[in-house]
PDB file of C-alpha atoms in Angstrom:
ATOM      1  CA  ASP A   1     -44.514 -36.846  -8.910  1.00 70.00           C
ATOM      2  CA  GLN A   2     -45.222 -36.175  -5.482  1.00 83.00           C
ATOM      3  CA  GLN A   3     -48.699 -34.865  -4.582  1.00 92.00           C
ATOM      4  CA  VAL A   4     -47.724 -34.077  -0.815  1.00 95.00           C
ATOM      5  CA  LYS A   5     -44.853 -31.952  -0.917  1.00 95.00           C
ATOM      6  CA  GLN A   6     -42.760 -30.287   2.415  1.00 95.00           C
ATOM      7  CA  ASN A   7     -40.062 -28.224   1.006  1.00 92.00           C
ATOM      8  CA  SER A   8     -38.219 -28.051   4.291  1.00 94.00           C
ATOM      9  CA  PRO A   9     -36.086 -30.815   5.150  1.00 93.00           C
ATOM     10  CA  SER A  10     -35.395 -29.225   8.240  1.00 96.00           C
ATOM     11  CA  LEU A  11     -36.232 -26.625  10.297  1.00 97.00           C
ATOM     12  CA  SER A  12     -34.580 -24.626  13.752  1.00 97.00           C
ATOM     13  CA  VAL A  13     -36.260 -23.280  16.537  1.00 97.00           C
ATOM     14  CA  GLN A  14     -35.596 -21.927  19.927  1.00 97.00           C
ATOM     15  CA  GLU A  15     -37.030 -22.980  22.793  1.00 97.00           C
ATOM     16  CA  GLY A  16     -40.204 -21.029  23.415  1.00 97.00           C
ATOM     17  CA  ARG A  17     -40.962 -19.962  20.358  1.00 97.00           C
ATOM     18  CA  ILE A  18     -43.213 -20.298  17.382  1.00 98.00           C
ATOM     19  CA  SER A  19     -42.620 -23.326  14.980  1.00 98.00           C
ATOM     20  CA  ILE A  20     -44.307 -23.468  11.550  1.00 98.00           C
ATOM     21  CA  LEU A  21     -44.122 -26.818   9.385  1.00 98.00           C
ATOM     22  CA  ASN A  22     -45.623 -26.632   6.162  1.00 98.00           C
ATOM     23  CA  CYS A  23     -46.990 -28.728   3.522  1.00 98.00           C
ATOM     24  CA  ASP A  24     -48.397 -28.548  -0.047  1.00 97.00           C
ATOM     25  CA  TYR A  25     -50.177 -31.124  -2.423  1.00 97.00           C
ATOM     26  CA  THR A  26     -51.528 -30.913  -5.643  1.00 96.00           C
ATOM     27  CA  ASN A  27     -54.315 -33.320  -5.157  1.00 92.00           C
ATOM     28  CA  SER A  28     -57.747 -31.662  -5.038  1.00 92.00           C
ATOM     29  CA  MET A  29     -59.285 -35.401  -3.778  1.00 91.00           C
ATOM     30  CA  PHE A  30     -57.840 -34.264  -0.448  1.00 93.00           C
ATOM     31  CA  ASP A  31     -60.160 -34.417   1.688  1.00 91.00           C
ATOM     32  CA  TYR A  32     -58.709 -35.103   5.434  1.00 92.00           C
ATOM     33  CA  PHE A  33     -55.174 -34.339   6.196  1.00 95.00           C
ATOM     34  CA  LEU A  34     -52.905 -35.606   9.139  1.00 94.00           C
ATOM     35  CA  TRP A  35     -49.747 -34.696  10.832  1.00 96.00           C
ATOM     36  CA  TYR A  36     -47.370 -37.313  12.441  1.00 95.00           C
ATOM     37  CA  LYS A  37     -44.225 -37.442  14.465  1.00 96.00           C
ATOM     38  CA  LYS A  38     -41.943 -39.693  14.538  1.00 93.00           C
ATOM     39  CA  TYR A  39     -38.645 -40.193  16.748  1.00 92.00           C
ATOM     40  CA  PRO A  40     -35.611 -41.822  15.830  1.00 87.00           C
ATOM     41  CA  ALA A  41     -35.916 -45.790  15.830  1.00 83.00           C
ATOM     42  CA  GLU A  42     -39.939 -45.538  16.352  1.00 88.00           C
ATOM     43  CA  GLY A  43     -43.419 -45.436  14.200  1.00 91.00           C
ATOM     44  CA  PRO A  44     -44.754 -42.495  13.305  1.00 92.00           C
ATOM     45  CA  THR A  45     -47.601 -41.141  16.140  1.00 92.00           C
ATOM     46  CA  PHE A  46     -50.689 -39.103  15.193  1.00 91.00           C
ATOM     47  CA  LEU A  47     -50.913 -36.017  16.366  1.00 94.00           C
ATOM     48  CA  ILE A  48     -53.763 -33.783  14.896  1.00 94.00           C
ATOM     49  CA  SER A  49     -55.840 -33.637  11.396  1.00 93.00           C
ATOM     50  CA  ILE A  50     -57.819 -31.265  10.281  1.00 94.00           C
ATOM     51  CA  SER A  51     -61.178 -32.099   7.538  1.00 92.00           C
ATOM     52  CA  SER A  52     -61.289 -30.562   4.565  1.00 92.00           C
ATOM     53  CA  ILE A  53     -64.615 -28.610   5.878  1.00 92.00           C
ATOM     54  CA  LYS A  54     -62.647 -26.907   8.237  1.00 93.00           C
ATOM     55  CA  ASP A  55     -59.849 -24.439   8.104  1.00 95.00           C
ATOM     56  CA  LYS A  56     -58.356 -24.839  11.296  1.00 96.00           C
ATOM     57  CA  ASN A  57     -57.954 -27.341  13.952  1.00 96.00           C
ATOM     58  CA  GLU A  58     -56.396 -26.771  17.746  1.00 97.00           C
ATOM     59  CA  ASP A  59     -55.013 -28.968  20.014  1.00 95.00           C
ATOM     60  CA  GLY A  60     -53.254 -27.661  22.976  1.00 97.00           C
ATOM     61  CA  ARG A  61     -49.550 -26.316  21.523  1.00 97.00           C
ATOM     62  CA  PHE A  62     -50.726 -27.696  18.270  1.00 98.00           C
ATOM     63  CA  THR A  63     -53.067 -25.980  15.553  1.00 98.00           C
ATOM     64  CA  VAL A  64     -52.836 -26.919  11.811  1.00 98.00           C
ATOM     65  CA  PHE A  65     -54.277 -24.512   9.383  1.00 98.00           C
ATOM     66  CA  LEU A  66     -55.978 -25.511   6.018  1.00 97.00           C
ATOM     67  CA  ASN A  67     -56.518 -22.976   3.011  1.00 96.00           C
ATOM     68  CA  LYS A  68     -57.864 -24.947   0.056  1.00 95.00           C
ATOM     69  CA  SER A  69     -57.332 -22.599  -2.578  1.00 95.00           C
ATOM     70  CA  ALA A  70     -53.857 -22.634  -2.287  1.00 96.00           C
ATOM     71  CA  LYS A  71     -53.670 -26.047  -1.369  1.00 96.00           C
ATOM     72  CA  HIS A  72     -51.575 -25.984   1.300  1.00 97.00           C
ATOM     73  CA  LEU A  73     -51.371 -26.570   5.258  1.00 97.00           C
ATOM     74  CA  SER A  74     -49.622 -25.712   8.167  1.00 98.00           C
ATOM     75  CA  LEU A  75     -48.711 -27.011  11.837  1.00 98.00           C
ATOM     76  CA  HIS A  76     -47.964 -24.402  13.935  1.00 98.00           C
ATOM     77  CA  ILE A  77     -46.805 -25.575  17.269  1.00 98.00           C
ATOM     78  CA  VAL A  78     -46.439 -22.596  20.192  1.00 97.00           C
ATOM     79  CA  PRO A  79     -44.205 -22.762  22.458  1.00 97.00           C
ATOM     80  CA  SER A  80     -41.958 -24.602  21.217  1.00 98.00           C
ATOM     81  CA  GLN A  81     -40.574 -27.392  23.599  1.00 97.00           C
ATOM     82  CA  PRO A  82     -36.995 -29.598  23.307  1.00 96.00           C
ATOM     83  CA  GLY A  83     -39.260 -32.666  24.091  1.00 96.00           C
ATOM     84  CA  ASP A  84     -40.776 -31.502  20.118  1.00 97.00           C
ATOM     85  CA  SER A  85     -37.707 -32.379  18.537  1.00 97.00           C
ATOM     86  CA  ALA A  86     -38.622 -34.984  15.573  1.00 97.00           C
ATOM     87  CA  VAL A  87     -39.107 -35.345  12.261  1.00 95.00           C
ATOM     88  CA  TYR A  88     -42.842 -34.033  11.347  1.00 97.00           C
ATOM     89  CA  PHE A  89     -44.912 -36.113   8.333  1.00 96.00           C
ATOM     90  CA  CYS A  90     -47.862 -34.277   6.448  1.00 96.00           C
ATOM     91  CA  ALA A  91     -50.507 -37.067   5.213  1.00 94.00           C
ATOM     92  CA  ALA A  92     -53.170 -36.849   3.182  1.00 93.00           C
ATOM     93  CA  SER A  93     -56.274 -38.866   2.139  1.00 90.00           C
ATOM     94  CA  ALA A  94     -58.401 -39.281  -0.739  1.00 87.00           C
ATOM     95  CA  ARG A  95     -62.424 -39.063  -0.907  1.00 78.00           C
ATOM     96  CA  GLY A  96     -62.790 -42.995  -1.153  1.00 72.00           C
ATOM     97  CA  SER A  97     -59.089 -44.301  -0.717  1.00 73.00           C
ATOM     98  CA  GLN A  98     -60.176 -46.628   2.347  1.00 70.00           C
ATOM     99  CA  GLY A  99     -58.284 -44.076   4.364  1.00 73.00           C
ATOM    100  CA  ASN A 100     -54.923 -44.583   2.198  1.00 81.00           C
ATOM    101  CA  LEU A 101     -52.393 -41.927   3.568  1.00 87.00           C
ATOM    102  CA  ILE A 102     -50.016 -40.520   0.904  1.00 89.00           C
ATOM    103  CA  PHE A 103     -47.244 -38.782   2.785  1.00 91.00           C
ATOM    104  CA  GLY A 104     -44.573 -36.004   2.753  1.00 93.00           C
ATOM    105  CA  LYS A 105     -40.728 -36.762   2.990  1.00 92.00           C
ATOM    106  CA  GLY A 106     -40.681 -35.277   6.356  1.00 94.00           C
ATOM    107  CA  THR A 107     -39.645 -32.086   8.271  1.00 96.00           C
ATOM    108  CA  LYS A 108     -36.789 -32.051  11.025  1.00 96.00           C
ATOM    109  CA  LEU A 109     -37.483 -30.167  13.464  1.00 97.00           C
ATOM    110  CA  SER A 110     -34.362 -28.834  16.113  1.00 97.00           C
ATOM    111  CA  VAL A 111     -35.873 -27.160  19.299  1.00 97.00           C
ATOM    112  CA  LYS A 112     -32.482 -25.450  21.012  1.00 96.00           C
ATOM    113  CA  PRO A 113     -33.035 -25.033  24.552  1.00 92.00           C
TER     114      PRO A 113
ATOM    115  CA  GLY B   1     -50.764 -55.672  23.391  1.00 52.00           C
ATOM    116  CA  ALA B   2     -51.685 -52.126  23.688  1.00 76.00           C
ATOM    117  CA  GLY B   3     -50.414 -51.411  20.130  1.00 91.00           C
ATOM    118  CA  VAL B   4     -48.720 -52.022  17.009  1.00 95.00           C
ATOM    119  CA  SER B   5     -45.855 -54.459  17.248  1.00 95.00           C
ATOM    120  CA  GLN B   6     -43.313 -55.468  14.111  1.00 97.00           C
ATOM    121  CA  SER B   7     -40.836 -58.264  14.327  1.00 96.00           C
ATOM    122  CA  PRO B   8     -37.722 -58.240  13.766  1.00 97.00           C
ATOM    123  CA  SER B   9     -37.133 -55.146  14.494  1.00 95.00           C
ATOM    124  CA  ASN B  10     -33.547 -55.399  12.337  1.00 96.00           C
ATOM    125  CA  LYS B  11     -33.073 -57.632   9.375  1.00 97.00           C
ATOM    126  CA  VAL B  12     -29.885 -58.297   7.519  1.00 97.00           C
ATOM    127  CA  THR B  13     -30.060 -60.031   4.467  1.00 97.00           C
ATOM    128  CA  GLU B  14     -27.968 -60.776   1.381  1.00 97.00           C
ATOM    129  CA  LYS B  15     -28.964 -59.759  -1.916  1.00 97.00           C
ATOM    130  CA  GLY B  16     -30.848 -62.957  -3.668  1.00 97.00           C
ATOM    131  CA  LYS B  17     -32.232 -64.115  -0.540  1.00 97.00           C
ATOM    132  CA  ASP B  18     -36.255 -63.928   0.671  1.00 98.00           C
ATOM    133  CA  VAL B  19     -37.370 -62.438   4.071  1.00 98.00           C
ATOM    134  CA  GLU B  20     -40.349 -62.303   6.007  1.00 98.00           C
ATOM    135  CA  LEU B  21     -41.894 -59.205   8.092  1.00 98.00           C
ATOM    136  CA  ARG B  22     -44.211 -60.013  10.909  1.00 97.00           C
ATOM    137  CA  CYS B  23     -46.945 -57.067  11.735  1.00 97.00           C
ATOM    138  CA  ASP B  24     -49.319 -57.422  14.781  1.00 96.00           C
ATOM    139  CA  PRO B  25     -52.080 -55.114  14.532  1.00 94.00           C
ATOM    140  CA  ILE B  26     -53.983 -53.233  17.539  1.00 93.00           C
ATOM    141  CA  SER B  27     -56.737 -55.754  18.614  1.00 90.00           C
ATOM    142  CA  GLY B  28     -60.135 -55.366  17.103  1.00 87.00           C
ATOM    143  CA  HIS B  29     -58.498 -53.064  13.938  1.00 89.00           C
ATOM    144  CA  THR B  30     -59.738 -54.571  10.802  1.00 88.00           C
ATOM    145  CA  ALA B  31     -57.372 -52.155   8.822  1.00 90.00           C
ATOM    146  CA  LEU B  32     -53.789 -52.929   8.303  1.00 93.00           C
ATOM    147  CA  TYR B  33     -51.388 -51.637   6.013  1.00 93.00           C
ATOM    148  CA  TRP B  34     -47.731 -51.969   5.295  1.00 96.00           C
ATOM    149  CA  TYR B  35     -45.833 -48.621   4.038  1.00 95.00           C
ATOM    150  CA  ARG B  36     -41.745 -48.702   3.364  1.00 95.00           C
ATOM    151  CA  GLN B  37     -39.119 -45.257   4.183  1.00 92.00           C
ATOM    152  CA  SER B  38     -36.381 -45.450   2.324  1.00 90.00           C
ATOM    153  CA  LEU B  39     -33.709 -43.212   3.038  1.00 85.00           C
ATOM    154  CA  GLY B  40     -34.596 -39.257   2.544  1.00 79.00           C
ATOM    155  CA  GLN B  41     -37.614 -40.215   1.511  1.00 82.00           C
ATOM    156  CA  GLY B  42     -41.705 -40.182   2.922  1.00 83.00           C
ATOM    157  CA  LEU B  43     -43.968 -43.216   3.520  1.00 88.00           C
ATOM    158  CA  GLU B  44     -44.288 -45.033   1.030  1.00 90.00           C
ATOM    159  CA  PHE B  45     -47.475 -46.946   0.400  1.00 90.00           C
ATOM    160  CA  LEU B  46     -47.237 -50.649  -0.021  1.00 94.00           C
ATOM    161  CA  ILE B  47     -50.682 -52.222   0.761  1.00 93.00           C
ATOM    162  CA  TYR B  48     -54.027 -52.586   2.788  1.00 92.00           C
ATOM    163  CA  PHE B  49     -56.186 -55.277   4.187  1.00 92.00           C
ATOM    164  CA  GLN B  50     -59.439 -54.481   5.691  1.00 88.00           C
ATOM    165  CA  GLY B  51     -61.530 -57.480   7.039  1.00 83.00           C
ATOM    166  CA  ASN B  52     -61.958 -60.286   4.266  1.00 82.00           C
ATOM    167  CA  SER B  53     -62.158 -57.952   1.305  1.00 86.00           C
ATOM    168  CA  ALA B  54     -59.323 -58.592  -1.178  1.00 88.00           C
ATOM    169  CA  PRO B  55     -56.182 -56.438  -0.719  1.00 90.00           C
ATOM    170  CA  ASP B  56     -54.862 -53.274  -2.551  1.00 90.00           C
ATOM    171  CA  LYS B  57     -51.960 -54.295  -3.812  1.00 91.00           C
ATOM    172  CA  SER B  58     -51.627 -50.987  -5.658  1.00 88.00           C
ATOM    173  CA  GLY B  59     -48.404 -49.607  -4.359  1.00 90.00           C
ATOM    174  CA  LEU B  60     -46.379 -52.922  -4.293  1.00 94.00           C
ATOM    175  CA  PRO B  61     -43.247 -51.976  -6.247  1.00 94.00           C
ATOM    176  CA  SER B  62     -42.728 -55.647  -7.833  1.00 94.00           C
ATOM    177  CA  ASP B  63     -43.595 -59.102  -7.911  1.00 95.00           C
ATOM    178  CA  ARG B  64     -41.218 -60.059  -5.536  1.00 97.00           C
ATOM    179  CA  PHE B  65     -43.331 -58.056  -2.973  1.00 97.00           C
ATOM    180  CA  SER B  66     -46.246 -60.142  -1.614  1.00 96.00           C
ATOM    181  CA  ALA B  67     -48.225 -59.692   1.968  1.00 96.00           C
ATOM    182  CA  GLU B  68     -50.719 -61.835   4.329  1.00 94.00           C
ATOM    183  CA  ARG B  69     -53.156 -61.352   6.689  1.00 93.00           C
ATOM    184  CA  THR B  70     -54.223 -64.862   8.349  1.00 83.00           C
ATOM    185  CA  GLY B  71     -57.395 -64.742  10.182  1.00 79.00           C
ATOM    186  CA  GLY B  72     -57.996 -60.766  10.276  1.00 75.00           C
ATOM    187  CA  SER B  73     -55.062 -60.125  12.073  1.00 89.00           C
ATOM    188  CA  VAL B  74     -51.160 -60.900  11.894  1.00 94.00           C
ATOM    189  CA  SER B  75     -49.584 -59.853   8.491  1.00 96.00           C
ATOM    190  CA  THR B  76     -46.538 -61.365   6.769  1.00 97.00           C
ATOM    191  CA  LEU B  77     -44.974 -59.164   4.394  1.00 97.00           C
ATOM    192  CA  THR B  78     -42.819 -61.289   1.846  1.00 97.00           C
ATOM    193  CA  ILE B  79     -39.889 -59.717  -0.237  1.00 98.00           C
ATOM    194  CA  GLN B  80     -38.333 -62.531  -2.467  1.00 98.00           C
ATOM    195  CA  ARG B  81     -34.602 -62.536  -3.810  1.00 97.00           C
ATOM    196  CA  THR B  82     -33.684 -59.507  -1.932  1.00 97.00           C
ATOM    197  CA  GLN B  83     -32.330 -56.404  -3.922  1.00 97.00           C
ATOM    198  CA  GLN B  84     -30.179 -53.679  -2.375  1.00 96.00           C
ATOM    199  CA  GLU B  85     -32.852 -50.940  -3.317  1.00 95.00           C
ATOM    200  CA  ASP B  86     -35.321 -52.875  -0.627  1.00 97.00           C
ATOM    201  CA  SER B  87     -33.033 -51.891   1.917  1.00 96.00           C
ATOM    202  CA  ALA B  88     -35.668 -49.592   3.926  1.00 96.00           C
ATOM    203  CA  VAL B  89     -37.733 -49.746   6.858  1.00 95.00           C
ATOM    204  CA  TYR B  90     -41.001 -51.296   6.574  1.00 97.00           C
ATOM    205  CA  LEU B  91     -43.703 -49.860   8.700  1.00 96.00           C
ATOM    206  CA  CYS B  92     -46.851 -51.376  10.032  1.00 96.00           C
ATOM    207  CA  ALA B  93     -49.898 -49.838  10.689  1.00 94.00           C
ATOM    208  CA  SER B  94     -53.366 -50.555  11.765  1.00 92.00           C
ATOM    209  CA  ARG B  95     -56.746 -48.035  12.113  1.00 88.00           C
ATOM    210  CA  MET B  96     -60.473 -49.073  13.452  1.00 85.00           C
ATOM    211  CA  VAL B  97     -62.683 -48.577  10.271  1.00 77.00           C
ATOM    212  CA  GLY B  98     -65.906 -46.370  11.521  1.00 73.00           C
ATOM    213  CA  SER B  99     -63.826 -44.095  13.156  1.00 66.00           C
ATOM    214  CA  SER B 100     -64.322 -40.963  12.598  1.00 56.00           C
ATOM    215  CA  TYR B 101     -60.710 -40.446  11.979  1.00 56.00           C
ATOM    216  CA  ASN B 102     -58.248 -41.718   9.220  1.00 63.00           C
ATOM    217  CA  GLU B 103     -55.636 -42.441  12.084  1.00 80.00           C
ATOM    218  CA  GLN B 104     -53.373 -44.967  11.646  1.00 86.00           C
ATOM    219  CA  PHE B 105     -51.545 -46.441  14.390  1.00 91.00           C
ATOM    220  CA  PHE B 106     -47.966 -46.825  13.732  1.00 93.00           C
ATOM    221  CA  GLY B 107     -45.583 -49.835  14.615  1.00 95.00           C
ATOM    222  CA  PRO B 108     -41.935 -48.891  15.642  1.00 94.00           C
ATOM    223  CA  GLY B 109     -40.792 -50.911  12.301  1.00 95.00           C
ATOM    224  CA  THR B 110     -38.486 -53.239  10.359  1.00 97.00           C
ATOM    225  CA  ARG B 111     -35.163 -51.952   9.065  1.00 96.00           C
ATOM    226  CA  LEU B 112     -34.438 -54.097   6.351  1.00 97.00           C
ATOM    227  CA  THR B 113     -30.668 -53.932   5.146  1.00 97.00           C
ATOM    228  CA  VAL B 114     -30.128 -56.076   1.887  1.00 97.00           C
ATOM    229  CA  LEU B 115     -25.722 -56.473   1.068  1.00 95.00           C
TER     230      LEU B 115
END
């Protein structure tokens, strides 16, 4: 049973518009959430994270929102750029798990010029 | 080096053969993880090393899989008697324990193809 779900395998957005990537989780022990970005033939790179004590974290064009009651988080990219085209993975870490991450299956974002 | 490195980048092997995959973590990172990504799937945790502690092997899919970490640095993942379902990208990550984030820095991965 998947503990971290990214239900949209792909998303296409026009350059300059907002990209919204969604992620749902089932384990209430998760207390830290991360987004990773992956280009083909490269390893994932850390993008942004949020602790369960917060509901929003912002870093430049990237904002992550956490709704604990709904067990839902989202990544907003605004404005989207063609270089943002990649696969985005949502990941979660549980208290006491020594940092082991549970990943979703990823969402492939395509930003069209 | 500046980042996590893995070798080989690609490995093609025949079913039944053994393979060894290598990971060089970022210098000073005491935590090391192995994951694999099968086609169309997310990253699946395999094993975790932290300092001199016993590794967390809870993610290893079968006893054909094993891993070592020598001297607290380089790690090798060994798959014995490979099967076609072992075909995947194997990713290594390292982390600075004690940092404020659970960020893991990933290597580029080894793409394993079992014929």
